[in-house]
mmCIF file of C-alpha atoms in Angstrom:
data_model
loop_
_atom_site.group_PDB
_atom_site.id
_atom_site.type_symbol
_atom_site.label_atom_id
_atom_site.label_comp_id
_atom_site.label_asym_id
_atom_site.label_seq_id
_atom_site.Cartn_x
_atom_site.Cartn_y
_atom_site.Cartn_z
ATOM 1 C CA MET A 1 0.000 0.000 0.000
ATOM 2 C CA PRO A 2 1.106 3.595 -0.490
ATOM 3 C CA ARG A 3 3.294 5.051 2.194
ATOM 4 C CA PHE A 4 3.049 8.751 2.898
ATOM 5 C CA GLY A 5 1.477 9.432 -0.504
ATOM 6 C CA GLY A 6 4.022 7.341 -2.452
ATOM 7 C CA ALA A 7 3.181 4.904 -5.220
ATOM 8 C CA PRO A 8 1.978 1.385 -4.259
ATOM 9 C CA LYS A 9 4.515 -1.444 -4.356
ATOM 10 C CA CYS A 10 4.472 -4.309 -6.871
ATOM 11 C CA ALA A 11 3.501 -7.687 -5.390
ATOM 12 C CA ASN A 12 6.384 -9.307 -7.277
ATOM 13 C CA CYS A 13 9.382 -6.962 -7.232
ATOM 14 C CA GLN A 14 8.327 -4.629 -4.353
ATOM 15 C CA LYS A 15 9.200 -1.538 -6.431
ATOM 16 C CA SER A 16 6.875 1.428 -6.925
ATOM 17 C CA VAL A 17 4.068 0.946 -9.439
ATOM 18 C CA TYR A 18 2.891 4.077 -11.230
ATOM 19 C CA ALA A 19 -0.543 4.408 -12.829
ATOM 20 C CA ALA A 20 0.684 3.882 -16.416
ATOM 21 C CA GLU A 21 2.251 0.515 -15.593
ATOM 22 C CA GLU A 22 -0.284 -0.707 -13.019
ATOM 23 C CA LEU A 23 -2.114 -4.019 -13.275
ATOM 24 C CA LYS A 24 -4.563 -5.262 -10.630
ATOM 25 C CA ALA A 25 -4.984 -9.009 -10.167
ATOM 26 C CA LEU A 26 -5.372 -11.449 -7.284
ATOM 27 C CA MET A 27 -6.354 -8.457 -5.132
ATOM 28 C CA LYS A 28 -2.811 -7.030 -5.502
ATOM 29 C CA ILE A 29 -1.037 -4.449 -7.629
ATOM 30 C CA TRP A 30 1.622 -5.518 -10.153
ATOM 31 C CA HIS A 31 3.792 -4.040 -12.862
ATOM 32 C CA LYS A 32 2.436 -5.332 -16.187
ATOM 33 C CA THR A 33 5.810 -7.009 -16.802
ATOM 34 C CA CYS A 34 5.898 -8.596 -13.319
ATOM 35 C CA PHE A 35 2.554 -10.400 -13.611
ATOM 36 C CA LYS A 36 3.831 -13.773 -14.816
ATOM 37 C CA CYS A 37 3.701 -17.442 -13.880
ATOM 38 C CA SER A 38 5.778 -18.147 -10.770
ATOM 39 C CA HIS A 39 7.095 -21.349 -12.334
ATOM 40 C CA CYS A 40 7.604 -20.849 -16.103
ATOM 41 C CA SER A 41 7.588 -17.006 -16.189
ATOM 42 C CA LYS A 42 4.954 -16.915 -18.943
ATOM 43 C CA LYS A 43 3.226 -13.516 -19.066
ATOM 44 C CA LEU A 44 -0.275 -13.830 -17.585
ATOM 45 C CA THR A 45 -3.546 -12.135 -18.470
ATOM 46 C CA PRO A 46 -5.641 -11.006 -15.491
ATOM 47 C CA GLY A 47 -8.498 -13.448 -14.956
ATOM 48 C CA MET A 48 -6.668 -16.281 -16.771
ATOM 49 C CA GLU A 49 -4.302 -17.117 -13.902
ATOM 50 C CA THR A 50 -4.579 -19.532 -11.011
ATOM 51 C CA GLU A 51 -3.181 -18.931 -7.540
ATOM 52 C CA HIS A 52 -1.338 -21.081 -5.008
ATOM 53 C CA ASP A 53 0.231 -19.714 -1.788
ATOM 54 C CA ASP A 54 -0.450 -16.131 -2.964
ATOM 55 C CA LYS A 55 1.593 -16.667 -6.152
ATOM 56 C CA PRO A 56 0.199 -16.569 -9.714
ATOM 57 C CA TYR A 57 0.535 -19.575 -12.028
ATOM 58 C CA CYS A 58 -0.536 -20.304 -15.595
ATOM 59 C CA LYS A 59 -3.138 -23.068 -15.806
ATOM 60 C CA ASN A 60 -0.599 -25.594 -17.189
ATOM 61 C CA CYS A 61 1.944 -25.141 -14.384
ATOM 62 C CA TYR A 62 -0.752 -25.094 -11.714
ATOM 63 C CA GLY A 63 -2.172 -28.381 -13.014
ATOM 64 C CA LYS A 64 1.271 -30.018 -13.218
ATOM 65 C CA HIS A 65 2.429 -28.973 -9.772
ATOM 66 C CA TYR A 66 -0.681 -28.635 -7.622
ATOM 67 C CA GLY A 67 -3.465 -30.538 -9.403
ATOM 68 C CA PRO A 68 -4.151 -34.248 -8.918
ATOM 69 C CA LYS A 69 -1.402 -36.536 -10.169
ATOM 70 C CA GLY A 70 -1.953 -37.465 -13.785
ATOM 71 C CA VAL A 71 -3.443 -34.127 -14.897
ATOM 72 C CA GLY A 72 -2.184 -33.170 -18.332
ATOM 73 C CA VAL A 73 -0.940 -36.638 -19.193
ATOM 74 C CA GLY A 74 -4.146 -38.135 -20.535
ATOM 75 C CA ALA A 75 -5.316 -39.905 -17.395
ATOM 76 C CA THR A 76 -8.913 -39.877 -16.249
ATOM 77 C CA ALA A 77 -10.297 -39.389 -12.773
ATOM 78 C CA GLY A 78 -10.787 -43.126 -12.347
ATOM 79 C CA CYS A 79 -7.132 -44.000 -12.779
ATOM 80 C CA LEU A 80 -5.099 -41.066 -11.466
ATOM 81 C CA ALA A 81 -1.768 -41.894 -9.885
ATOM 82 C CA THR A 82 -1.486 -41.865 -6.104
ATOM 83 C CA ASP A 83 1.490 -41.891 -3.785
ATOM 84 C CA THR A 84 0.483 -45.274 -2.370
ATOM 85 C CA GLU A 85 -1.008 -48.251 -4.152
ATOM 86 C CA ASP A 86 -3.178 -50.934 -2.606
ATOM 87 C CA ALA A 87 -1.812 -54.458 -2.542
ATOM 88 C CA ALA A 88 -5.117 -55.625 -4.040
ATOM 89 C CA VAL A 89 -5.284 -55.970 -7.807
ATOM 90 C CA SER A 90 -6.553 -52.752 -9.324
ATOM 91 C CA LYS A 91 -9.252 -52.929 -11.965
ATOM 92 C CA PHE A 92 -7.128 -50.496 -14.009
ATOM 93 C CA LYS A 93 -3.917 -52.504 -13.845
ATOM 94 C CA ASN A 94 -2.711 -54.634 -16.755
ATOM 95 C CA THR A 95 -2.927 -58.154 -15.363
ATOM 96 C CA HIS A 96 -1.451 -59.859 -18.439
ATOM 97 C CA GLU A 97 2.042 -61.093 -17.630
ATOM 98 C CA GLY A 98 4.868 -60.136 -19.966
ATOM 99 C CA THR A 99 3.183 -57.242 -21.772
ATOM 100 C CA ASN A 100 3.098 -53.549 -20.987
ATOM 101 C CA LYS A 101 0.802 -52.649 -23.879
ATOM 102 C CA VAL A 102 -2.624 -51.289 -23.136
ATOM 103 C CA VAL A 103 -5.064 -51.930 -25.951
ATOM 104 C CA ILE A 104 -8.046 -49.619 -26.251
ATOM 105 C CA ALA A 105 -10.956 -51.200 -28.074
ATOM 106 C CA GLY A 106 -12.543 -49.388 -30.986
ATOM 107 C CA GLN A 107 -9.461 -47.559 -32.223
ATOM 108 C CA GLU A 108 -9.770 -46.300 -35.763
ATOM 109 C CA LYS A 109 -6.958 -46.974 -38.233
ATOM 110 C CA CYS A 110 -5.734 -44.713 -41.026
ATOM 111 C CA TYR A 111 -6.610 -46.025 -44.504
ATOM 112 C CA HIS A 112 -3.179 -44.976 -45.813
ATOM 113 C CA CYS A 113 -0.688 -46.003 -43.082
ATOM 114 C CA ASP A 114 -2.846 -48.375 -40.961
ATOM 115 C CA LYS A 115 -1.825 -46.646 -37.700
ATOM 116 C CA THR A 116 -4.234 -45.462 -34.982
ATOM 117 C CA VAL A 117 -6.008 -42.174 -35.728
ATOM 118 C CA TYR A 118 -6.894 -39.994 -32.741
ATOM 119 C CA ALA A 119 -9.685 -37.420 -32.826
ATOM 120 C CA ALA A 120 -7.394 -34.385 -33.114
ATOM 121 C CA GLU A 121 -5.728 -35.697 -36.279
ATOM 122 C CA LYS A 122 -8.704 -37.432 -37.898
ATOM 123 C CA LEU A 123 -9.965 -36.581 -41.389
ATOM 124 C CA ILE A 124 -12.719 -38.432 -43.212
ATOM 125 C CA VAL A 125 -12.129 -38.356 -46.952
ATOM 126 C CA LEU A 126 -14.441 -40.221 -49.329
ATOM 127 C CA ASN A 127 -15.831 -42.196 -46.338
ATOM 128 C CA LYS A 128 -12.364 -43.387 -45.269
ATOM 129 C CA ILE A 129 -10.411 -42.303 -42.177
ATOM 130 C CA TYR A 130 -6.978 -40.665 -42.583
ATOM 131 C CA HIS A 131 -4.405 -38.765 -40.537
ATOM 132 C CA LYS A 132 -4.174 -35.179 -41.834
ATOM 133 C CA PRO A 133 -0.647 -35.710 -43.279
ATOM 134 C CA CYS A 134 -1.700 -39.011 -44.923
ATOM 135 C CA VAL A 135 -4.147 -37.299 -47.299
ATOM 136 C CA LYS A 136 -1.648 -37.316 -50.196
ATOM 137 C CA CYS A 137 -1.968 -37.744 -53.920
ATOM 138 C CA ASN A 138 -1.138 -41.327 -54.898
ATOM 139 C CA SER A 139 0.758 -40.042 -57.938
ATOM 140 C CA CYS A 140 2.690 -36.896 -56.920
ATOM 141 C CA SER A 141 2.494 -37.224 -53.074
ATOM 142 C CA LYS A 142 1.158 -33.675 -52.689
ATOM 143 C CA THR A 143 -0.652 -33.205 -49.345
ATOM 144 C CA MET A 144 -4.260 -32.213 -50.022
ATOM 145 C CA SER A 145 -7.237 -30.810 -48.173
ATOM 146 C CA PRO A 146 -10.359 -33.021 -48.211
ATOM 147 C CA GLY A 147 -12.112 -30.826 -50.798
ATOM 148 C CA ASP A 148 -9.304 -31.251 -53.347
ATOM 149 C CA VAL A 149 -9.381 -35.062 -53.422
ATOM 150 C CA LEU A 150 -10.537 -37.184 -56.352
ATOM 151 C CA GLU A 151 -10.744 -40.978 -56.261
ATOM 152 C CA HIS A 152 -9.882 -43.678 -58.795
ATOM 153 C CA GLU A 153 -9.970 -47.396 -57.895
ATOM 154 C CA ASN A 154 -9.905 -46.706 -54.111
ATOM 155 C CA GLU A 155 -6.835 -44.442 -54.353
ATOM 156 C CA ILE A 156 -6.857 -40.662 -53.905
ATOM 157 C CA TYR A 157 -5.401 -38.157 -56.371
ATOM 158 C CA CYS A 158 -5.066 -34.386 -56.655
ATOM 159 C CA LYS A 159 -7.123 -32.752 -59.394
ATOM 160 C CA THR A 160 -4.088 -32.264 -61.663
ATOM 161 C CA CYS A 161 -2.871 -35.874 -61.524
ATOM 162 C CA HIS A 162 -6.401 -37.275 -61.803
ATOM 163 C CA ALA A 163 -7.074 -35.208 -64.933
ATOM 164 C CA ARG A 164 -3.702 -36.170 -66.450
ATOM 165 C CA ASP A 165 -3.911 -39.902 -65.683
ATOM 166 C CA PHE A 166 -7.642 -40.649 -65.880
ATOM 167 C CA GLY A 167 -9.321 -37.711 -67.602
ATOM 168 C CA PRO A 168 -10.204 -37.466 -71.311
ATOM 169 C CA HIS A 169 -7.151 -37.885 -73.546
ATOM 170 C CA GLY A 170 -8.335 -35.828 -76.503
ATOM 171 C CA LYS A 171 -9.991 -36.929 -79.705
ATOM 172 C CA VAL A 172 -9.237 -40.332 -81.158
#
């Protein structure tokens, strides 16, 4: 707080904060450049931060350091890691000896490379599932967007190669 009419002090660096550089967040006053994540130093936007022990954190660092174990690594609430594990067999544990692979039923495979396609990388082209980078012309290997694809005998082609290889070849 101001002392004897002086400028308020920054919650981070404890130096004076003047009106032009003032930012209010977490019920404190900050320099705009001092309001950053306490762990990774990423600049924060007021209202988009999280707080722990009176320090600001970005949502990623807060989740990694203070959220439940497993946050941000694809785990679900039913199988989060804990510091201790029961001696009883967990219903989430792989009970098959000699294998560490977890197989998830219903995985979709890419028509081109036959590898698993996850939702974020999935494209449906001509009723077939592809990874985004696998949507390539069978002739010239140009990567295409779904609207630029033409099909011939279950293979995909760009418009140029399709016209050249399968289009009309002039008058006979």
